[in-house]
Amino acid sequence: MNIQAAITIYKFEMARFRRTIFQSLVAPIITTSLYFVVFGAAIGSKIETINGVSYGSFIVPGLIMLYLMTESINNAAFGIYFPKFVGSIFEVLSAPVSSLEATIGYVGAAASKSTIIGLMIFLTSNLFVTHDIKYPLVMAIFIILTAITFSLFGFIIGIWAQNWEKLSIIPTLLVTPLVFLGGSFYSIDMLPDFWQKVSLLNPVFYLISGFRWSFFGTSEIPIALSIVAILSFMAICLAVIAIIFKTGYRLRT
Amino acid sequence: MKSQISIENVSKVFGRHKALNNVSLEIKEGEIFALLGPNGAGKTTLISAICGLCRQSSGNIKVNNFDTLTHYKETRNQIGLVPQELPLDGFESVYNSCQFSRGLFGLKDSRDHIEKILKTLSLFDKRDEQIFGLSGGMKRRLLIAKALAHEPKILFLDEPTAGVDVSLRRDIWRLIEDQKKMGVTIILTTHYIEEAEQLADRVGIINSGEIILVKEKTALMSEFSKKTTFIRLSKKLKNPSFMKKNKKISLTENGMTLKLVGINNKSNELQSIVNMLSQNGIAFTEINTVDNSLEDIFLDLVETQ
Ligand SMILES: Nc1ncnc2c1ncn2[C@@H]1O[C@H](COP(=O)(O)OP(=O)(O)O)[C@@H](O)[C@H]1O
Ligand SMILES: [Mg+2]
């Protein structure tokens, strides 16, 4: 196995992150702070506690998940789309690099970046609310699994996309709504019956719910279901990537 | 010399268009092979198939007896590729970009090696600059440096001198010759015949996805070599009778010059023509002989296809 190649791609992608670290980190931190001011302090003070958790604390896991998912997708999609766009991908395709090694490099870097952003948001949230994490290990596992899974998903989008519009269409039209409707900022118990049922069809709901459980020890659905959901999504993404590389789809003519 | 790359009956179809049509070709270890052909002939497609950028629709390609599809790690390990275009990530620095190329081949960073290559290609002073800022010529140099970063045994150059200035062309030619001395096998594509003439050990001519001919360059030159001799006359001539007997002779420049194509040295043909001119009282001021270049051979071949 050409581990050196995976490390090389990983380092190269992380170097790109370092070059743009200011935009990469400052934007999420400022937006998160605004969320806390608006939802946590202003509106949150009018909302009663949810399952014994103050509203300000309640939205922390949702916010982290929101960023983790969107940043993972965007980073991974861009990471592979950009070299495809400028043509420099030829180097990876003509090197003795297997699809697995390339995926580890690109997806690993994207997942690392979004994990760092997720942690920064968590640290920022500590400026506004105090909370004890009930199950820190579960929280870490959730962060990592989510980052990897959504980076795999973004990687697929980046390979599929043939122009910049396509690159952003799935994140904006599909993922952002799913994340917002998946209970980032509310408990689905607050919804009417019908919309509660609809929420159960939203895969993102299971992740946010499970992640929130690691913070507070309470959630709408059992934690095991959340773990199964994220692992299934990961398996689907891995299978799609395997097919992409096997057929050379959109990479090799 | 043993065969290093062996291409067997390779075809590549894009939709309905056959970019490569049953191509078979052997590349020998240590040679410079020039693949010559007009635009759209299939040169880039053939290189791409060998290097793993595209998959042939049928046929096999072997590099050192390894199949390029089933044993791609073994085959690609040997190969450095300088593409035709300038596909570079502009945000990266020159040095890091080379280091990236090397790393992809599983090699640890070697500052010595990369700096040496950058020096050879006059890029050393630019090593910490972003690629964005480089001129087109510099970018081409960088692509060569990147291809050499993992010390390949086989080097592909796809139209390396298309659109570059004279000094860079010289540098590239020198570099190709140096690489050959180091034992590297070189395959270059070009539509500049001069380039093939200058560098190649063997020349393959490709047109419309088919290899028309593969020959040692010297054999190609002598086999197809036709001399053309121009005899400049003192007075204008009009359809002299001797021209009807000899098909090799024609009149040009309004009857001021006799053009003799494919004069045979061995049988003193020129001598007898000159004698004949004297006998007919035709005076001349100048005799000029030019060798047909590979260019003419090439055009002849492509046009008669
Ligand atoms: N990805 C592609 N899709 C469709 N047609 C292609 C593609 N790549 C090359 N071709 C066609 O194949 C033929 C050979 O192209 P190419 O190998 O680039 O020629 P050359 O390098 O000799 O100029 C051309 O007619 C070109 O239009
Ligand atoms: Mg070409």
Coordinates of C-alpha atoms and ligand atoms in Angstrom, one line a residue:
Chain A
M1 CA 0.0 0.0 0.0
N2 CA 1.3 3.4 -1.0
I3 CA 0.7 5.1 2.4
Q4 CA 3.1 7.9 1.5
A5 CA 0.8 8.9 -1.3
A6 CA -2.2 9.2 1.1
I7 CA -0.1 11.2 3.5
T8 CA 1.1 13.4 0.7
I9 CA -2.4 14.2 -0.5
Y10 CA -3.5 14.7 3.1
K11 CA -0.7 17.2 3.8
F12 CA -1.2 19.0 0.6
E13 CA -4.9 19.5 1.4
M14 CA -4.2 20.6 4.9
A15 CA -1.7 23.1 3.6
R16 CA -4.5 24.6 1.5
F17 CA -6.5 24.8 4.7
R18 CA -3.7 26.6 6.5
R19 CA -3.4 29.1 3.7
T20 CA -7.0 30.1 4.1
I21 CA -7.3 29.5 7.9
F22 CA -8.6 32.9 8.6
Q23 CA -11.6 32.7 6.4
S24 CA -12.1 29.0 7.3
L25 CA -12.3 29.7 11.0
V26 CA -13.4 33.2 11.4
A27 CA -16.6 32.9 9.4
P28 CA -18.0 30.0 11.4
I29 CA -17.0 31.6 14.7
I30 CA -18.7 34.9 13.9
T31 CA -21.9 33.2 12.7
T32 CA -22.0 30.9 15.7
S33 CA -21.7 33.9 18.0
L34 CA -24.6 35.5 16.2
Y35 CA -26.7 32.4 16.6
F36 CA -26.0 32.5 20.3
V37 CA -26.8 36.2 20.6
V38 CA -30.0 35.9 18.6
F39 CA -31.4 32.5 19.5
G40 CA -29.7 31.9 22.8
A41 CA -29.9 35.2 24.5
A42 CA -32.7 37.2 22.7
I43 CA -35.2 34.5 21.7
G44 CA -34.0 31.7 24.0
S45 CA -34.9 33.7 27.1
K46 CA -38.5 33.5 26.0
I47 CA -38.4 29.8 25.4
E48 CA -38.8 27.4 28.3
T49 CA -36.2 24.7 28.9
I50 CA -36.3 21.6 26.6
N51 CA -36.1 18.4 28.6
G52 CA -34.5 20.4 31.4
V53 CA -31.9 22.0 29.1
S54 CA -31.8 25.7 28.5
Y55 CA -32.4 26.7 24.9
G56 CA -28.9 28.3 24.6
S57 CA -27.3 24.9 25.5
F58 CA -29.8 23.0 23.5
I59 CA -28.7 24.5 20.2
V60 CA -25.0 23.8 20.7
P61 CA -25.0 20.2 19.4
G62 CA -27.3 21.3 16.5
L63 CA -25.0 24.2 15.6
I64 CA -21.9 22.0 15.7
M65 CA -23.6 19.4 13.6
L66 CA -24.8 22.0 11.1
Y67 CA -21.2 23.2 10.6
L68 CA -19.7 19.7 10.7
M69 CA -21.9 18.5 7.9
T70 CA -21.8 21.5 5.7
E71 CA -18.1 22.1 6.1
S72 CA -17.3 18.4 5.5
I73 CA -19.3 18.4 2.3
N74 CA -17.9 21.7 1.1
N75 CA -14.3 20.9 1.9
A76 CA -14.3 17.4 0.4
A77 CA -16.3 18.5 -2.7
F78 CA -14.0 21.4 -3.3
G79 CA -10.9 19.3 -2.5
I80 CA -11.5 17.0 -5.4
Y81 CA -13.4 19.3 -7.7
F82 CA -10.7 22.0 -7.8
P83 CA -7.9 19.7 -9.2
K84 CA -10.4 18.3 -11.6
F85 CA -11.3 21.8 -12.7
V86 CA -7.8 23.0 -13.2
G87 CA -6.6 19.7 -14.5
S88 CA -4.0 19.0 -11.9
I89 CA -5.8 15.8 -11.0
F90 CA -3.9 14.1 -13.9
E91 CA -1.0 13.8 -11.5
V92 CA -3.0 11.7 -9.0
L93 CA -4.6 9.6 -11.8
S94 CA -1.3 8.8 -13.4
A95 CA 0.5 8.0 -10.2
P96 CA 0.6 4.6 -8.5
V97 CA -2.2 5.6 -6.2
S98 CA -5.1 3.4 -5.5
S99 CA -8.6 4.7 -5.1
L100 CA -8.5 3.8 -1.4
E101 CA -5.3 5.8 -0.9
A102 CA -6.6 8.8 -2.7
T103 CA -9.9 8.7 -0.8
I104 CA -8.0 8.5 2.5
G105 CA -5.9 11.5 1.6
Y106 CA -8.7 13.7 0.3
V107 CA -11.5 12.6 2.7
G108 CA -9.2 12.5 5.7
A109 CA -8.1 16.0 5.1
A110 CA -11.7 17.3 4.6
A111 CA -12.8 15.5 7.8
S112 CA -9.9 16.9 9.8
K113 CA -10.7 20.4 8.7
S114 CA -14.4 20.2 9.6
T115 CA -13.5 18.5 12.9
I116 CA -11.3 21.5 13.7
I117 CA -14.1 23.9 12.8
G118 CA -16.5 21.9 14.9
L119 CA -14.2 22.1 17.9
M120 CA -13.8 25.8 17.4
I121 CA -17.6 26.2 17.4
F122 CA -17.7 24.2 20.6
L123 CA -15.1 26.4 22.2
T124 CA -17.0 29.5 21.1
S125 CA -20.2 28.2 22.6
N126 CA -18.5 28.0 25.9
L127 CA -18.2 31.8 25.9
F128 CA -22.0 32.0 25.9
V129 CA -23.3 28.9 27.7
T130 CA -21.8 26.5 30.2
H131 CA -22.5 22.9 29.9
D132 CA -21.1 19.6 31.1
I133 CA -20.7 16.9 28.4
K134 CA -22.3 13.8 29.7
Y135 CA -20.6 11.3 27.4
P136 CA -17.5 13.0 25.9
L137 CA -16.3 9.8 24.3
V138 CA -19.6 9.3 22.5
M139 CA -19.4 13.0 21.5
A140 CA -15.9 12.5 20.0
I141 CA -17.0 9.4 18.1
F142 CA -20.0 11.2 16.7
I143 CA -18.0 14.1 15.6
I144 CA -15.5 11.9 13.8
L145 CA -18.1 9.6 12.2
T146 CA -20.1 12.6 11.0
A147 CA -17.1 14.4 9.7
I148 CA -15.9 11.3 7.8
T149 CA -19.3 10.3 6.5
F150 CA -20.2 13.8 5.2
S151 CA -16.7 14.2 3.7
L152 CA -17.2 11.0 1.8
F153 CA -20.5 12.4 0.6
G154 CA -18.9 15.7 -0.4
F155 CA -16.2 13.7 -2.2
I156 CA -18.8 12.1 -4.3
I157 CA -20.4 15.4 -5.1
G158 CA -17.1 16.9 -6.1
I159 CA -16.4 14.0 -8.5
W160 CA -19.9 14.2 -9.9
A161 CA -20.0 18.0 -10.4
Q162 CA -19.0 19.3 -13.8
N163 CA -19.4 22.9 -13.0
W164 CA -19.5 25.3 -10.0
E165 CA -23.3 25.4 -9.9
K166 CA -23.5 21.6 -9.6
L167 CA -20.9 21.8 -6.9
S168 CA -23.1 23.9 -4.6
I169 CA -26.6 22.7 -5.6
I170 CA -26.7 19.6 -3.4
P171 CA -25.4 21.3 -0.3
T172 CA -27.8 24.3 -0.6
L173 CA -30.9 22.5 -1.9
L174 CA -30.7 19.3 0.0
V175 CA -28.3 19.3 2.9
T176 CA -29.0 22.7 4.5
P177 CA -32.8 22.1 4.6
L178 CA -32.3 18.6 6.0
V179 CA -30.0 19.9 8.7
F180 CA -32.4 22.8 9.7
L181 CA -35.4 20.5 9.6
G182 CA -33.5 17.7 11.4
G183 CA -33.9 19.4 14.7
S184 CA -30.8 21.5 14.9
F185 CA -32.7 24.3 16.7
Y186 CA -35.7 22.5 18.2
S187 CA -36.8 19.3 19.6
I188 CA -39.1 17.4 17.2
D189 CA -41.4 16.9 20.2
M190 CA -42.3 20.5 19.7
L191 CA -43.7 19.7 16.2
P192 CA -47.3 18.6 15.4
D193 CA -47.7 14.8 15.0
F194 CA -47.5 14.8 11.3
W195 CA -44.3 16.7 11.1
Q196 CA -42.8 14.5 13.8
K197 CA -43.4 11.5 11.5
V198 CA -41.9 13.3 8.5
S199 CA -38.8 14.2 10.6
L200 CA -38.2 10.5 11.1
L201 CA -37.6 10.2 7.4
N202 CA -34.8 12.8 7.6
P203 CA -31.5 10.9 8.1
V204 CA -29.9 14.0 9.6
F205 CA -32.4 14.0 12.4
Y206 CA -30.9 10.7 13.8
L207 CA -27.4 12.2 13.8
I208 CA -28.4 15.4 15.6
S209 CA -30.5 13.5 18.1
G210 CA -27.7 11.1 18.9
F211 CA -25.1 13.8 19.1
R212 CA -27.4 15.8 21.5
W213 CA -27.7 12.6 23.6
S214 CA -23.9 12.6 24.1
F215 CA -24.2 16.1 25.6
F216 CA -27.3 15.8 27.8
G217 CA -28.1 12.1 28.1
T218 CA -31.6 12.7 26.7
S219 CA -32.9 12.5 23.2
E220 CA -36.0 11.8 21.1
I221 CA -34.8 8.4 19.9
P222 CA -32.5 5.7 21.2
I223 CA -28.8 6.4 20.7
A224 CA -28.2 3.0 19.0
L225 CA -30.5 4.0 16.2
S226 CA -28.4 7.1 15.7
I227 CA -25.2 5.0 15.5
V228 CA -26.9 2.6 13.0
A229 CA -28.0 5.6 10.9
I230 CA -24.6 7.2 10.6
L231 CA -22.9 3.9 9.9
S232 CA -25.4 3.0 7.2
F233 CA -24.9 6.4 5.5
M234 CA -21.2 5.9 5.6
A235 CA -21.5 2.4 4.1
I236 CA -23.6 3.8 1.3
C237 CA -21.1 6.5 0.5
L238 CA -18.2 4.0 0.6
A239 CA -20.0 1.8 -1.8
V240 CA -20.7 4.6 -4.2
I241 CA -17.1 5.7 -4.1
A242 CA -15.9 2.1 -4.8
I243 CA -18.2 2.1 -7.9
I244 CA -17.0 5.5 -9.0
F245 CA -13.4 4.4 -9.0
K246 CA -14.1 1.0 -10.5
T247 CA -15.8 2.5 -13.5
G248 CA -13.6 5.6 -13.7
Y249 CA -16.7 7.7 -13.6
R250 CA -16.0 11.3 -14.4
L251 CA -12.3 10.9 -13.6
R252 CA -10.9 8.7 -16.4
T253 CA -12.1 9.1 -19.9
Chain B
M1 CA 17.5 -3.3 -26.9
K2 CA 14.6 -5.0 -25.1
S3 CA 11.1 -3.8 -25.5
Q4 CA 9.9 -1.7 -22.5
I5 CA 6.4 -0.7 -23.5
S6 CA 4.3 -3.0 -25.6
I7 CA 1.0 -1.8 -27.1
E8 CA -1.1 -4.5 -28.6
N9 CA -4.2 -3.8 -30.8
V10 CA -5.3 -0.9 -28.7
S11 CA -8.4 1.0 -29.8
K12 CA -10.2 3.8 -28.0
V13 CA -13.6 4.9 -28.9
F14 CA -15.2 8.2 -27.8
G15 CA -18.9 7.9 -28.6
R16 CA -18.8 7.1 -32.3
H17 CA -15.3 8.6 -32.9
K18 CA -12.4 6.1 -33.0
A19 CA -9.5 8.1 -31.5
L20 CA -7.2 5.0 -31.7
N21 CA -7.7 2.3 -34.2
N22 CA -6.0 -1.0 -33.5
V23 CA -2.7 0.5 -32.5
S24 CA 0.3 -1.8 -32.0
L25 CA 3.7 -0.5 -31.0
E26 CA 6.8 -1.5 -29.2
I27 CA 9.0 1.1 -27.4
K28 CA 12.5 0.0 -26.6
E29 CA 14.4 0.6 -23.4
G30 CA 16.5 3.7 -23.5
E31 CA 15.4 5.1 -26.8
I32 CA 13.9 8.4 -27.8
F33 CA 10.7 7.7 -29.7
A34 CA 9.0 10.5 -31.4
L35 CA 5.3 10.1 -32.1
L36 CA 4.6 12.4 -35.0
G37 CA 1.2 13.3 -36.2
P38 CA -1.2 16.2 -37.0
N39 CA -3.6 17.6 -34.4
G40 CA -6.3 15.2 -33.5
A41 CA -4.3 12.2 -34.7
G42 CA -4.6 10.4 -31.3
K43 CA -1.2 11.2 -29.8
T44 CA -2.5 12.4 -26.5
T45 CA -5.0 9.6 -26.3
L46 CA -2.4 7.0 -26.8
I47 CA -0.2 8.5 -24.1
S48 CA -3.2 8.8 -21.7
A49 CA -4.0 5.2 -22.2
I50 CA -0.4 4.2 -21.3
C51 CA -0.2 6.5 -18.3
G52 CA -3.6 5.6 -16.8
L53 CA -5.6 8.8 -17.7
C54 CA -7.9 7.0 -20.0
R55 CA -8.9 3.4 -20.4
Q56 CA -8.5 1.8 -23.8
S57 CA -11.7 0.3 -25.3
S58 CA -9.9 -2.8 -26.3
G59 CA -6.4 -4.2 -26.5
N60 CA -3.5 -4.5 -24.0
I61 CA -0.7 -2.2 -22.9
K62 CA 2.3 -3.6 -21.0
V63 CA 5.1 -1.7 -19.3
N64 CA 8.0 -4.0 -18.4
N65 CA 5.7 -6.9 -18.9
F66 CA 3.1 -5.6 -16.4
D67 CA -0.4 -4.9 -17.6
T68 CA -1.3 -1.2 -17.2
L69 CA -4.9 -2.1 -16.0
T70 CA -4.2 -5.0 -13.7
H71 CA -0.8 -4.0 -12.4
Y72 CA -1.1 -0.2 -12.6
K73 CA 1.1 0.4 -9.6
E74 CA 4.1 -1.4 -11.1
T75 CA 3.6 0.3 -14.5
R76 CA 2.9 3.9 -13.3
N77 CA 5.8 3.7 -10.8
Q78 CA 8.2 3.8 -13.8
I79 CA 6.5 6.7 -15.6
G80 CA 6.8 10.4 -15.6
L81 CA 4.4 12.4 -17.6
V82 CA 4.6 16.0 -18.9
P83 CA 1.1 16.8 -20.2
Q84 CA 0.3 18.9 -23.2
E85 CA -1.6 21.6 -21.3
L86 CA -0.5 23.5 -18.2
P87 CA -2.7 21.9 -15.5
L88 CA -1.4 23.3 -12.3
D89 CA -2.8 24.3 -8.9
G90 CA -1.8 27.9 -8.9
F91 CA -2.0 28.4 -5.1
E92 CA 0.8 26.0 -4.4
S93 CA 4.5 26.9 -4.3
V94 CA 6.9 25.6 -6.9
Y95 CA 8.9 23.5 -4.4
N96 CA 5.8 22.1 -2.6
S97 CA 4.3 21.2 -5.9
C98 CA 7.3 19.1 -6.8
Q99 CA 7.4 17.5 -3.4
F100 CA 3.7 16.6 -3.9
S101 CA 4.5 14.9 -7.2
R102 CA 7.3 12.9 -5.6
G103 CA 5.2 11.9 -2.6
L104 CA 2.4 10.5 -4.8
F105 CA 5.0 7.9 -6.0
G106 CA 5.5 6.8 -2.4
L107 CA 8.9 8.5 -2.1
K108 CA 10.1 10.4 0.9
D109 CA 10.8 14.1 0.4
S110 CA 14.3 14.6 -1.0
R111 CA 15.3 18.2 -0.9
D112 CA 18.6 17.4 -2.7
H113 CA 16.9 15.8 -5.6
I114 CA 14.1 18.4 -6.1
E115 CA 16.5 21.3 -5.8
K116 CA 18.8 19.7 -8.3
I117 CA 16.0 19.4 -10.8
L118 CA 14.8 22.9 -10.1
K119 CA 18.3 24.1 -10.8
T120 CA 18.5 22.2 -14.1
L121 CA 15.3 23.8 -15.2
S122 CA 16.2 27.3 -14.0
L123 CA 13.4 27.3 -11.5
F124 CA 15.5 27.3 -8.3
D125 CA 15.1 31.0 -7.7
K126 CA 11.4 30.6 -8.0
R127 CA 11.1 27.7 -5.6
D128 CA 9.1 29.5 -2.9
E129 CA 6.9 31.4 -5.3
Q130 CA 3.3 30.6 -6.0
I131 CA 2.7 29.0 -9.4
F132 CA 0.2 31.7 -10.3
G133 CA 3.0 34.2 -10.7
L134 CA 5.0 32.1 -13.2
S135 CA 5.1 32.8 -16.9
G136 CA 3.9 30.1 -19.4
G137 CA 7.4 29.0 -20.1
M138 CA 8.1 28.7 -16.4
K139 CA 5.0 26.6 -15.9
R140 CA 6.1 24.2 -18.6
R141 CA 9.5 24.0 -16.9
L142 CA 7.7 23.2 -13.6
L143 CA 5.6 20.5 -15.2
I144 CA 8.9 18.9 -16.4
A145 CA 10.4 19.2 -13.0
K146 CA 7.3 17.6 -11.4
A147 CA 7.5 14.7 -13.9
L148 CA 11.1 14.1 -13.0
A149 CA 10.6 14.5 -9.2
H150 CA 10.2 10.7 -8.7
E151 CA 13.2 9.8 -10.9
P152 CA 11.1 8.0 -13.6
K153 CA 12.6 5.3 -15.9
I154 CA 10.2 6.3 -18.7
L155 CA 9.4 9.9 -19.6
F156 CA 6.5 11.0 -21.7
L157 CA 6.5 14.5 -23.1
D158 CA 3.3 15.5 -24.9
E159 CA 4.2 18.3 -27.3
P160 CA 6.8 19.7 -24.9
T161 CA 7.9 22.5 -27.1
A162 CA 4.6 23.6 -28.6
G163 CA 4.4 27.4 -28.3
V164 CA 7.6 27.8 -26.3
D165 CA 10.4 30.2 -27.1
V166 CA 13.6 29.3 -28.7
S167 CA 15.7 29.2 -25.6
L168 CA 13.3 27.0 -23.7
R169 CA 13.1 24.7 -26.7
R170 CA 16.9 24.4 -26.6
D171 CA 16.8 23.7 -22.8
I172 CA 14.1 21.0 -23.3
W173 CA 16.0 19.4 -26.1
R174 CA 19.2 19.4 -23.9
L175 CA 17.3 17.9 -21.0
I176 CA 15.8 15.2 -23.1
E177 CA 19.3 14.3 -24.3
D178 CA 20.6 14.3 -20.7
Q179 CA 17.8 12.0 -19.6
K180 CA 18.6 9.6 -22.4
K181 CA 22.2 9.5 -21.3
M182 CA 20.9 8.5 -17.8
G183 CA 19.2 5.6 -19.4
V184 CA 15.6 7.0 -19.4
T185 CA 13.3 5.9 -22.2
I186 CA 11.7 8.9 -23.8
I187 CA 8.5 9.1 -25.7
L188 CA 7.7 12.5 -27.1
T189 CA 4.8 13.6 -29.3
T190 CA 5.2 16.5 -31.6
H191 CA 3.9 17.9 -34.8
Y192 CA 7.2 19.7 -35.3
I193 CA 9.1 17.5 -37.6
E194 CA 12.2 19.3 -36.8
E195 CA 12.0 18.1 -33.3
A196 CA 11.7 14.4 -34.3
E197 CA 14.5 14.9 -36.7
Q198 CA 16.7 16.5 -34.1
L199 CA 16.1 14.1 -31.2
A200 CA 14.5 10.8 -32.1
D201 CA 16.1 7.4 -32.5
R202 CA 12.9 6.1 -34.0
V203 CA 9.9 7.9 -35.4
G204 CA 6.3 6.7 -35.4
I205 CA 3.8 8.5 -37.6
I206 CA 0.2 8.5 -36.5
N207 CA -2.8 9.8 -38.4
S208 CA -6.5 9.4 -37.7
G209 CA -5.8 7.0 -34.8
E210 CA -3.7 4.7 -36.9
I211 CA 0.1 4.1 -36.8
I212 CA 1.1 4.5 -40.4
L213 CA 4.7 3.7 -40.1
V214 CA 7.5 3.1 -37.5
K215 CA 11.1 3.4 -38.5
E216 CA 14.6 4.2 -37.3
K217 CA 14.9 7.9 -38.0
T218 CA 18.1 7.5 -40.2
A219 CA 16.5 4.7 -42.2
L220 CA 13.4 6.8 -42.6
M221 CA 15.4 9.7 -43.8
S222 CA 17.5 7.8 -46.3
E223 CA 14.6 5.6 -47.5
F224 CA 12.4 8.5 -48.2
S225 CA 15.1 11.0 -48.9
K226 CA 14.6 12.6 -52.3
K227 CA 16.9 15.4 -53.4
T228 CA 15.5 18.3 -55.3
T229 CA 17.9 20.1 -57.6
F230 CA 17.2 23.6 -59.0
I231 CA 19.0 24.8 -62.1
R232 CA 18.7 28.5 -62.6
L233 CA 18.7 29.3 -66.3
S234 CA 20.1 32.4 -68.0
K235 CA 17.2 32.6 -70.4
K236 CA 13.5 31.8 -70.2
L237 CA 12.6 28.3 -71.6
K238 CA 9.4 27.2 -73.1
N239 CA 8.5 23.5 -73.1
P240 CA 11.8 22.0 -74.4
S241 CA 11.5 18.6 -76.0
F242 CA 13.8 16.8 -73.6
M243 CA 11.4 17.5 -70.8
K244 CA 8.8 15.2 -72.3
K245 CA 11.2 12.2 -72.0
N246 CA 12.2 12.7 -68.4
K247 CA 9.4 12.9 -65.8
K248 CA 11.8 14.1 -63.1
I249 CA 12.3 17.4 -64.8
S250 CA 9.9 20.3 -64.7
L251 CA 10.0 24.0 -65.2
T252 CA 9.2 26.5 -62.5
E253 CA 9.5 30.3 -61.9
N254 CA 8.0 31.1 -65.3
G255 CA 10.5 28.9 -67.1
M256 CA 13.5 30.5 -65.5
T257 CA 14.4 27.4 -63.3
L258 CA 14.5 23.7 -64.0
K259 CA 13.4 21.6 -61.1
L260 CA 14.8 18.0 -60.9
V261 CA 13.2 15.8 -58.3
G262 CA 14.8 12.6 -57.0
I263 CA 18.0 12.7 -58.9
N264 CA 20.0 9.5 -58.5
N265 CA 23.6 10.1 -57.4
K266 CA 24.8 6.7 -58.4
S267 CA 24.0 6.8 -62.1
N268 CA 25.4 10.3 -62.6
E269 CA 22.0 11.6 -63.6
L270 CA 22.8 15.2 -62.9
Q271 CA 25.9 15.0 -65.0
S272 CA 23.9 13.7 -68.0
I273 CA 21.3 16.4 -67.6
V274 CA 23.9 19.1 -67.5
N275 CA 25.5 17.6 -70.6
M276 CA 22.2 17.6 -72.3
L277 CA 21.6 21.2 -71.5
S278 CA 25.0 22.1 -73.0
Q279 CA 24.2 20.1 -76.1
N280 CA 21.0 22.0 -76.5
G281 CA 22.8 25.3 -76.0
I282 CA 20.9 26.1 -72.8
A283 CA 23.0 28.3 -70.4
F284 CA 22.6 28.3 -66.7
T285 CA 23.9 30.4 -63.8
E286 CA 23.4 28.3 -60.7
I287 CA 22.8 24.8 -59.4
N288 CA 21.2 24.3 -56.1
T289 CA 20.4 21.0 -54.3
V290 CA 18.2 20.6 -51.2
D291 CA 17.5 17.5 -49.1
N292 CA 13.9 16.7 -48.5
S293 CA 13.2 17.1 -44.8
L294 CA 11.2 14.8 -42.7
E295 CA 8.5 17.3 -43.0
D296 CA 8.0 16.5 -46.7
I297 CA 8.1 12.8 -46.0
F298 CA 5.5 13.3 -43.3
L299 CA 3.2 15.4 -45.4
D300 CA 3.6 12.9 -48.3
L301 CA 2.6 10.1 -46.0
V302 CA -0.3 11.8 -44.4
E303 CA -1.7 13.1 -47.7
T304 CA -1.5 9.8 -49.5
Q305 CA -3.4 8.1 -46.7
Ligands
LIG1 N1 -12.4 13.0 -23.9 C1 -12.7 13.0 -25.2 N2 -14.0 12.9 -25.6 C2 -14.3 12.9 -26.9 N3 -13.4 12.9 -27.9 C3 -12.1 13.0 -27.6 C4 -11.6 13.1 -26.2 N4 -10.3 13.2 -26.2 C5 -9.9 13.2 -27.4 N5 -10.9 13.1 -28.3 C6 -10.9 13.1 -29.8 O1 -10.0 12.1 -30.1 C7 -9.1 12.5 -31.2 C8 -7.7 12.4 -30.8 O2 -7.4 13.4 -29.9 P1 -5.9 13.6 -29.3 O3 -5.4 12.3 -28.8 O4 -6.0 14.6 -28.3 O5 -5.1 14.0 -30.6 P2 -3.6 14.7 -30.6 O6 -3.1 14.6 -29.3 O7 -2.9 13.8 -31.6 O8 -3.8 16.1 -31.1 C9 -9.6 13.9 -31.6 O9 -10.5 13.8 -32.7 C10 -10.3 14.3 -30.3 O10 -11.3 15.2 -30.7
MG2 MG -2.4 16.1 -28.1

